[in-house]
Coordinates of C-alpha atoms in Angstrom, one line a residue:
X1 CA -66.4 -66.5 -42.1
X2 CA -65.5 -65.8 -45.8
X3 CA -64.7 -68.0 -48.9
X4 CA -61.5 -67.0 -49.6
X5 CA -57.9 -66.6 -47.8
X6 CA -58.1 -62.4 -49.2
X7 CA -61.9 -62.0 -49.0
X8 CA -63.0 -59.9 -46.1
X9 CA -64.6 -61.1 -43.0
X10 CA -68.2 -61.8 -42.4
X11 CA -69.9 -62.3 -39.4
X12 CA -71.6 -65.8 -38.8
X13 CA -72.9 -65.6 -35.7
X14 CA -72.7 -62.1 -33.3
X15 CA -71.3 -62.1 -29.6
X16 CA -74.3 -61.9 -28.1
X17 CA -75.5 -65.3 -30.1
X18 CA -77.9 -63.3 -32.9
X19 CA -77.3 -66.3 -36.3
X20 CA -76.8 -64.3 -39.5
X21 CA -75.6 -67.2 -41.3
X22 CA -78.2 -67.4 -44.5
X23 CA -78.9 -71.7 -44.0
X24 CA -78.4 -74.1 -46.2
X25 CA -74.8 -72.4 -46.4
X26 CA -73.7 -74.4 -49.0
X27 CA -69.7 -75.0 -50.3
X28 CA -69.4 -75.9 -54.0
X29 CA -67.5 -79.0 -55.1
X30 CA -63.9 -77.9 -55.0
X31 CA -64.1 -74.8 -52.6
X32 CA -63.3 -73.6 -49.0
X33 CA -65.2 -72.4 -46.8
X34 CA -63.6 -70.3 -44.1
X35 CA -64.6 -70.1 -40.3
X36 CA -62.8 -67.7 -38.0
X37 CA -63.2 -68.0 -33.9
X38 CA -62.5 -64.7 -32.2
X39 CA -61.8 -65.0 -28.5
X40 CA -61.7 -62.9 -25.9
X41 CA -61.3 -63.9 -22.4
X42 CA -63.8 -62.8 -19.5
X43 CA -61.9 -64.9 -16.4
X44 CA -59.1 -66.3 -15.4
X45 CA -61.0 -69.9 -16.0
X46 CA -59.9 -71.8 -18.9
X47 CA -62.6 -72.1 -21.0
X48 CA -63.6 -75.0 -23.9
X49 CA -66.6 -75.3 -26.3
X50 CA -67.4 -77.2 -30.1
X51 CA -68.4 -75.7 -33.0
X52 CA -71.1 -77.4 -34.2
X53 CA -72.2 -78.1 -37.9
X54 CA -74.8 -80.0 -38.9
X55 CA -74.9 -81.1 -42.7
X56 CA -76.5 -83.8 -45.8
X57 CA -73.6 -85.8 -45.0
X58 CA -74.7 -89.5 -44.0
X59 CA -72.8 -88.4 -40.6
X60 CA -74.7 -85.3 -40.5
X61 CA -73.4 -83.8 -37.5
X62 CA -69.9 -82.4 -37.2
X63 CA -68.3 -81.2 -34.1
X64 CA -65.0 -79.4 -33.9
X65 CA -63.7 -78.8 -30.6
X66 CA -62.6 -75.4 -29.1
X67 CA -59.4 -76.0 -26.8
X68 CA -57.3 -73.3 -25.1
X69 CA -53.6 -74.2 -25.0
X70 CA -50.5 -72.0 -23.7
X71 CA -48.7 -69.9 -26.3
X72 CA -45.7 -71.7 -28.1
X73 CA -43.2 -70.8 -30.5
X74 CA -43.1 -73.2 -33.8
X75 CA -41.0 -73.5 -36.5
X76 CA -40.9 -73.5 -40.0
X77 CA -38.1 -73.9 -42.5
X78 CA -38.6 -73.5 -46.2
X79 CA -37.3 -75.3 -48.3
X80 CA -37.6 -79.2 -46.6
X81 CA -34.9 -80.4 -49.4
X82 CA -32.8 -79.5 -51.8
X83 CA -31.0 -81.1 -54.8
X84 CA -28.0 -79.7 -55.8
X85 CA -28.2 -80.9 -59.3
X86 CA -24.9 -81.8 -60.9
X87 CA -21.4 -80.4 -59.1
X88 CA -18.3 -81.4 -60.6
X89 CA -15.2 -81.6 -58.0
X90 CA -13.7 -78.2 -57.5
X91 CA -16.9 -76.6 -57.6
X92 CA -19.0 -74.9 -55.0
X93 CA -22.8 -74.3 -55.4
X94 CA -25.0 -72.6 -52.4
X95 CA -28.7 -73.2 -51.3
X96 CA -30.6 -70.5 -48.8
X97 CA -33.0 -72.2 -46.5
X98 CA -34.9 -70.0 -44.2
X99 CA -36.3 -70.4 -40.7
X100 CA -39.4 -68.7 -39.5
X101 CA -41.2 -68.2 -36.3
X102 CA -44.5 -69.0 -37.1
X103 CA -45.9 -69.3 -33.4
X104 CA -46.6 -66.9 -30.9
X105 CA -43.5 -66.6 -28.4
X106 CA -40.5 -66.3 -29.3
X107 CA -38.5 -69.1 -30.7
X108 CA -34.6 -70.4 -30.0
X109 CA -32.7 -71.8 -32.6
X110 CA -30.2 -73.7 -30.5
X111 CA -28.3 -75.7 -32.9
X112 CA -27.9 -77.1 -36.7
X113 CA -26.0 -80.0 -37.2
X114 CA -25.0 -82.4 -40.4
X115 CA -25.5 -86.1 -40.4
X116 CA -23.7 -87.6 -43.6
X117 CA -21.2 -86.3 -46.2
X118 CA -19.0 -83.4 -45.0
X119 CA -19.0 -81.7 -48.7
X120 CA -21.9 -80.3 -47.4
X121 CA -21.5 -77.4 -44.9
X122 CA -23.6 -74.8 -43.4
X123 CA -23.6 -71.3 -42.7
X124 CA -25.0 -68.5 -40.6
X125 CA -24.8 -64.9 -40.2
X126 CA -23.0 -63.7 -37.5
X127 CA -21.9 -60.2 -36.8
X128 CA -21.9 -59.4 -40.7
X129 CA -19.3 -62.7 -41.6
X130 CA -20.8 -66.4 -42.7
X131 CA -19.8 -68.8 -40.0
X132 CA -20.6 -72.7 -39.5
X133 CA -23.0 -72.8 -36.7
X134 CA -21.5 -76.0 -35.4
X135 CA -18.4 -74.0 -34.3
X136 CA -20.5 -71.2 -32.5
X137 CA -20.0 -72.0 -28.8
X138 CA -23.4 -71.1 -27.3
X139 CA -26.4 -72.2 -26.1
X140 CA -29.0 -70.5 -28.4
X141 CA -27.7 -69.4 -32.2
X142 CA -30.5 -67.4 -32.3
X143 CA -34.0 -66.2 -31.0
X144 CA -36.7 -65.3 -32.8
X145 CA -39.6 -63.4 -32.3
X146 CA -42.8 -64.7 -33.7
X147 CA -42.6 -63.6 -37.8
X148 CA -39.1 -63.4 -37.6
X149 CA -36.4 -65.3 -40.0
X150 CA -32.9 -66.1 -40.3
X151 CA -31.7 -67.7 -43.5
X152 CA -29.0 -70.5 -43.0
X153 CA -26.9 -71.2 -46.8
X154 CA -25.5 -74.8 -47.1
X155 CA -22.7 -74.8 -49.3
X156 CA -21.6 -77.7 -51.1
X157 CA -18.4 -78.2 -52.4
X158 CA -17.9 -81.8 -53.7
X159 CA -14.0 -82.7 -53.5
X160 CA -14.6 -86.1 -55.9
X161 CA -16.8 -87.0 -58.8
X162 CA -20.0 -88.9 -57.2
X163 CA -23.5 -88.7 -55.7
X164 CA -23.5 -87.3 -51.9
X165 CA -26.4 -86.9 -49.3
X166 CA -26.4 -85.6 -45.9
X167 CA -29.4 -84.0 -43.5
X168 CA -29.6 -80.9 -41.8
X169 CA -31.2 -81.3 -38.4
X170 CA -32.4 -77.9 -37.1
X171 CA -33.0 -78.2 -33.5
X172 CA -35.2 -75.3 -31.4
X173 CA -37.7 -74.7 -28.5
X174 CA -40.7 -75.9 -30.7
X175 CA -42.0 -78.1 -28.4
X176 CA -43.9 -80.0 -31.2
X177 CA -40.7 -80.4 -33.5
X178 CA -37.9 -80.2 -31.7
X179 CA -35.6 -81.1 -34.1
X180 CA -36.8 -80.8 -37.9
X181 CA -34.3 -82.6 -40.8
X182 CA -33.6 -81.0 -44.4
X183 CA -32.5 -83.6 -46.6
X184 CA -29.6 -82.4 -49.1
X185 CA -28.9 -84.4 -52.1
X186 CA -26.3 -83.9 -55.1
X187 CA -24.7 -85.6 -58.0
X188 CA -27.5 -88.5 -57.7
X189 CA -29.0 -90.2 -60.6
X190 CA -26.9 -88.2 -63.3
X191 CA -24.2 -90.0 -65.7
X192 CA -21.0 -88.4 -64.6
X193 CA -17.5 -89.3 -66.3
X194 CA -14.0 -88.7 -64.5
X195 CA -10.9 -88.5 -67.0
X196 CA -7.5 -89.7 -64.7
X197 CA -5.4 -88.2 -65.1
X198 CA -7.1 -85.0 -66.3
X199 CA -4.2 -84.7 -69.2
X200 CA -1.5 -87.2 -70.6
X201 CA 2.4 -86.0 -70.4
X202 CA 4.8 -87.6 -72.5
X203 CA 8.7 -87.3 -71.3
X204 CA 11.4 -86.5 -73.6
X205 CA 11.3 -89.7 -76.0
X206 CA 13.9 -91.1 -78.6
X207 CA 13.2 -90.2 -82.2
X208 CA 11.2 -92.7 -84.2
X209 CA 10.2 -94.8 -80.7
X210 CA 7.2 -95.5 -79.4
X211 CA 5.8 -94.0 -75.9
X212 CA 2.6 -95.3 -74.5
X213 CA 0.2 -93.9 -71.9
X214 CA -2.9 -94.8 -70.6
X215 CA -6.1 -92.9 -69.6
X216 CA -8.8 -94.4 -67.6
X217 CA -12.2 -93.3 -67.9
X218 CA -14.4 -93.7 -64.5
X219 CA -18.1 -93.3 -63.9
X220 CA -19.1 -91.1 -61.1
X221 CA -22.4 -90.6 -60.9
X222 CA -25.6 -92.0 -59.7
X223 CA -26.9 -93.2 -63.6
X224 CA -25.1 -94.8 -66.3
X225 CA -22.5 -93.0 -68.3
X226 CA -22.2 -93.3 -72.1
X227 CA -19.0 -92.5 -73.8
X228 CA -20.1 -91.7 -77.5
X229 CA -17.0 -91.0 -79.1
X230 CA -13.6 -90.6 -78.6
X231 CA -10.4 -89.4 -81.4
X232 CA -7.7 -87.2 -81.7
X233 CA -8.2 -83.4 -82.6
X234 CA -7.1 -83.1 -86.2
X235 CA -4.6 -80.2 -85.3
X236 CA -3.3 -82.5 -83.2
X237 CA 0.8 -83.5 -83.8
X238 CA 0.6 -86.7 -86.1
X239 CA 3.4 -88.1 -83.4
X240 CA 0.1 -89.0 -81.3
X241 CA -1.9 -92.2 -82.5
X242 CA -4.8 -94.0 -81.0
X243 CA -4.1 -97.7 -81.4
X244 CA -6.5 -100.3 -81.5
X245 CA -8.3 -100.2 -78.3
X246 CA -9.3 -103.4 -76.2
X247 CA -10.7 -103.9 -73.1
X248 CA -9.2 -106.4 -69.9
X249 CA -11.0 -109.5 -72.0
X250 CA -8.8 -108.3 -75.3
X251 CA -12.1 -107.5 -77.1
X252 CA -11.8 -104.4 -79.5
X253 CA -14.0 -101.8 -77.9
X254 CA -16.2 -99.9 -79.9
X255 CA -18.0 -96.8 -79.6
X256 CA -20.2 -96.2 -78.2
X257 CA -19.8 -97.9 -74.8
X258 CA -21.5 -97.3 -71.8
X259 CA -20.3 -97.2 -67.9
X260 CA -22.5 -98.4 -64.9
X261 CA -23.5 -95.8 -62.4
X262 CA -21.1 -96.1 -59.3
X263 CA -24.1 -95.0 -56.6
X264 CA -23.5 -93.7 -52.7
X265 CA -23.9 -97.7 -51.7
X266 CA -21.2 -98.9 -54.1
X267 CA -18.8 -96.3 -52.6
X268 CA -19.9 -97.4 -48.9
X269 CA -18.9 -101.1 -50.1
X270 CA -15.4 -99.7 -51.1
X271 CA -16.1 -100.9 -54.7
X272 CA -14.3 -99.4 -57.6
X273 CA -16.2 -96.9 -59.8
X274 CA -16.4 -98.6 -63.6
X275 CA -14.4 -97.9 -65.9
X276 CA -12.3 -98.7 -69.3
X277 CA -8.9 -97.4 -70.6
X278 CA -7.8 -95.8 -73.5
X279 CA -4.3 -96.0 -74.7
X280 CA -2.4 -93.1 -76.7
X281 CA 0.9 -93.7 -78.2
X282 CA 3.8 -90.9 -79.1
X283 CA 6.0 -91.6 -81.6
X284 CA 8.3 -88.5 -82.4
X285 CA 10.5 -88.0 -85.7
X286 CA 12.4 -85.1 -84.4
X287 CA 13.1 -83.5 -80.8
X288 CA 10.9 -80.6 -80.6
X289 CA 7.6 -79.5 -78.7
X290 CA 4.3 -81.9 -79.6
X291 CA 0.9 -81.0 -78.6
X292 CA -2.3 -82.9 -79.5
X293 CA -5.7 -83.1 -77.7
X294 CA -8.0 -86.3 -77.3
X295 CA -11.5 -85.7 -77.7
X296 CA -13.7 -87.4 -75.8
X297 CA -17.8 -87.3 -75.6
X298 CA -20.5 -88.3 -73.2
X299 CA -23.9 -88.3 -71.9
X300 CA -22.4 -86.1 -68.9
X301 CA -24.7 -83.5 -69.1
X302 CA -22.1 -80.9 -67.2
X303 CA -18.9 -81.3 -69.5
X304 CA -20.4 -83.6 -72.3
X305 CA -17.1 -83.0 -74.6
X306 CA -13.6 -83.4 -72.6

């Protein structure tokens, strides 16, 4: 026995039944008490047996039983789920998850599939190059022995704006968990804003007339978006002017304003993510090169000034 995970061993009671446990053997409020079972077989019978404890509890007598059970392999994998965090499209972030053999024979990892969005993908050593384990063609990805590992990465490389979620199922000869699911998660209750197009071009425009274009503003993300501002750069070309802005109702918007989130289940329903448009006119007094830039801030936490 012993009191703590690094303490060392004590003996409780000796092989040939001698107690040396010093009674009452008491465990303080908040503590552990330890109690290893050393066993060594004598015959080929398969033996059973309690251990017995007998206490102050109003159910004073405790009995754990002793059972002798084949050798199995079991699995762990560390960690059970992951958040990405915020990924803007174009990106690529990777997680490490490793699988152990915790049990006593060897384990087979036969296959690790992906149920949900296909941004998420993942990858496995073989021979020296990172490979997606549902493209291997064999039976067993592979074994191993008991305190072994093999570290699987899960890349996720979002191609749109907007939450995604998927599960890793990991499926071996652990007869107890056959199949064990890592739930991945990304871009979920964050405000996210989506400029389209990412940058306004004007054409080649008559002197002294007036261009328009529009830019829409879209939330992508799991929470509400809040757009705090938005102007023109002062170095930008006074040919560039932000008219009076109003939404589909012809109100005059006003900043700040604030997007709904556009969540995994409004995507499913095929509904539009929310958004406004801004308008920016060009109005050139000679033929030559403008440039301007239109400032635009948010709560988005990953570019909060576009």
């Amino acid at each position: 026995w012993k009191r703590g995970r690094e303490d060392n061993d004590a003996v409780g009671l000796e092989h040939e039944g001698a107690d040396r446990f010093n009674y009452p053997f008491a465990v303080p409020g908040g503590e552990s008490l330890y109690l290893i079972l050393n066993y060594k077989p004598a015959s080929d019978e398969i033996p059973s047996g309690k251990i017995v404890l007998t206490t102050y509890l109003p159910e004073p007598v405790i009995e754990i039983p002793i059972e002798l059970t084949d050798a199995s392999a079991q699995i762990n994998v560390s960690p059970m789920a992951h958040d990405f965090g915020r990924v803007p499209a174009g990106e690529v972030r990777e997680q490490e998850f490793k699988i152990s053999n915790i049990g006593q024979v060897a384990l087979d990892v036969r296959k690790i599939l992906l149920n949900g969005s296909q941004d998420f993908v993942p990858l496995v050593d073989d021979d020296g190059t990172q490979k997606d384990p549902r493209r291997l063609e064999r039976e067993v990805l592979q074994t191993l022995e008991p305190d072994e590992q093999m570290v699987v990465t899960v890349r996720y490389a979002p191609q749109v704006e907007g939450d995604d979620a998927a599960q890793m199922v990991i499926s071996s000869t652990d007869s107890r968990n056959p199949d064990i699911v890592v739930n991945l998660t990304a871009n979920g209750a964050t405000p996210c804003l989506k400029a389209d197009p990412p940058a306004l071009e004007f054409l080649t425009s008559l002197v002294n007339r007036t261009d328009s274009r529009q830019l829409t503003l879209q939330s992508c993300g799991g929470a509400s978006v809040e757009i705090t501002e938005v102007y023109l750069k002062d170095d930008s070309d006074p040919a560039f002017k932000l008219p009076r802005q109003v939404d589909a109702d012809g109100d005059e918007q006003m900043w700040p304003t604030t997007l709904p989130a556009w969540g995994e289940m409004d995507r499913a329903q095929g509904l539009p993510p929310p958004s406004i448009n801004i308008v920016v006119e060009f109005t050139p007094t000679e033929q030559r090169i403008h440039n301007g830039t239109l400032v635009i801030k948010s709560t988005d936490p990953v570019t909060p000034v576009r």
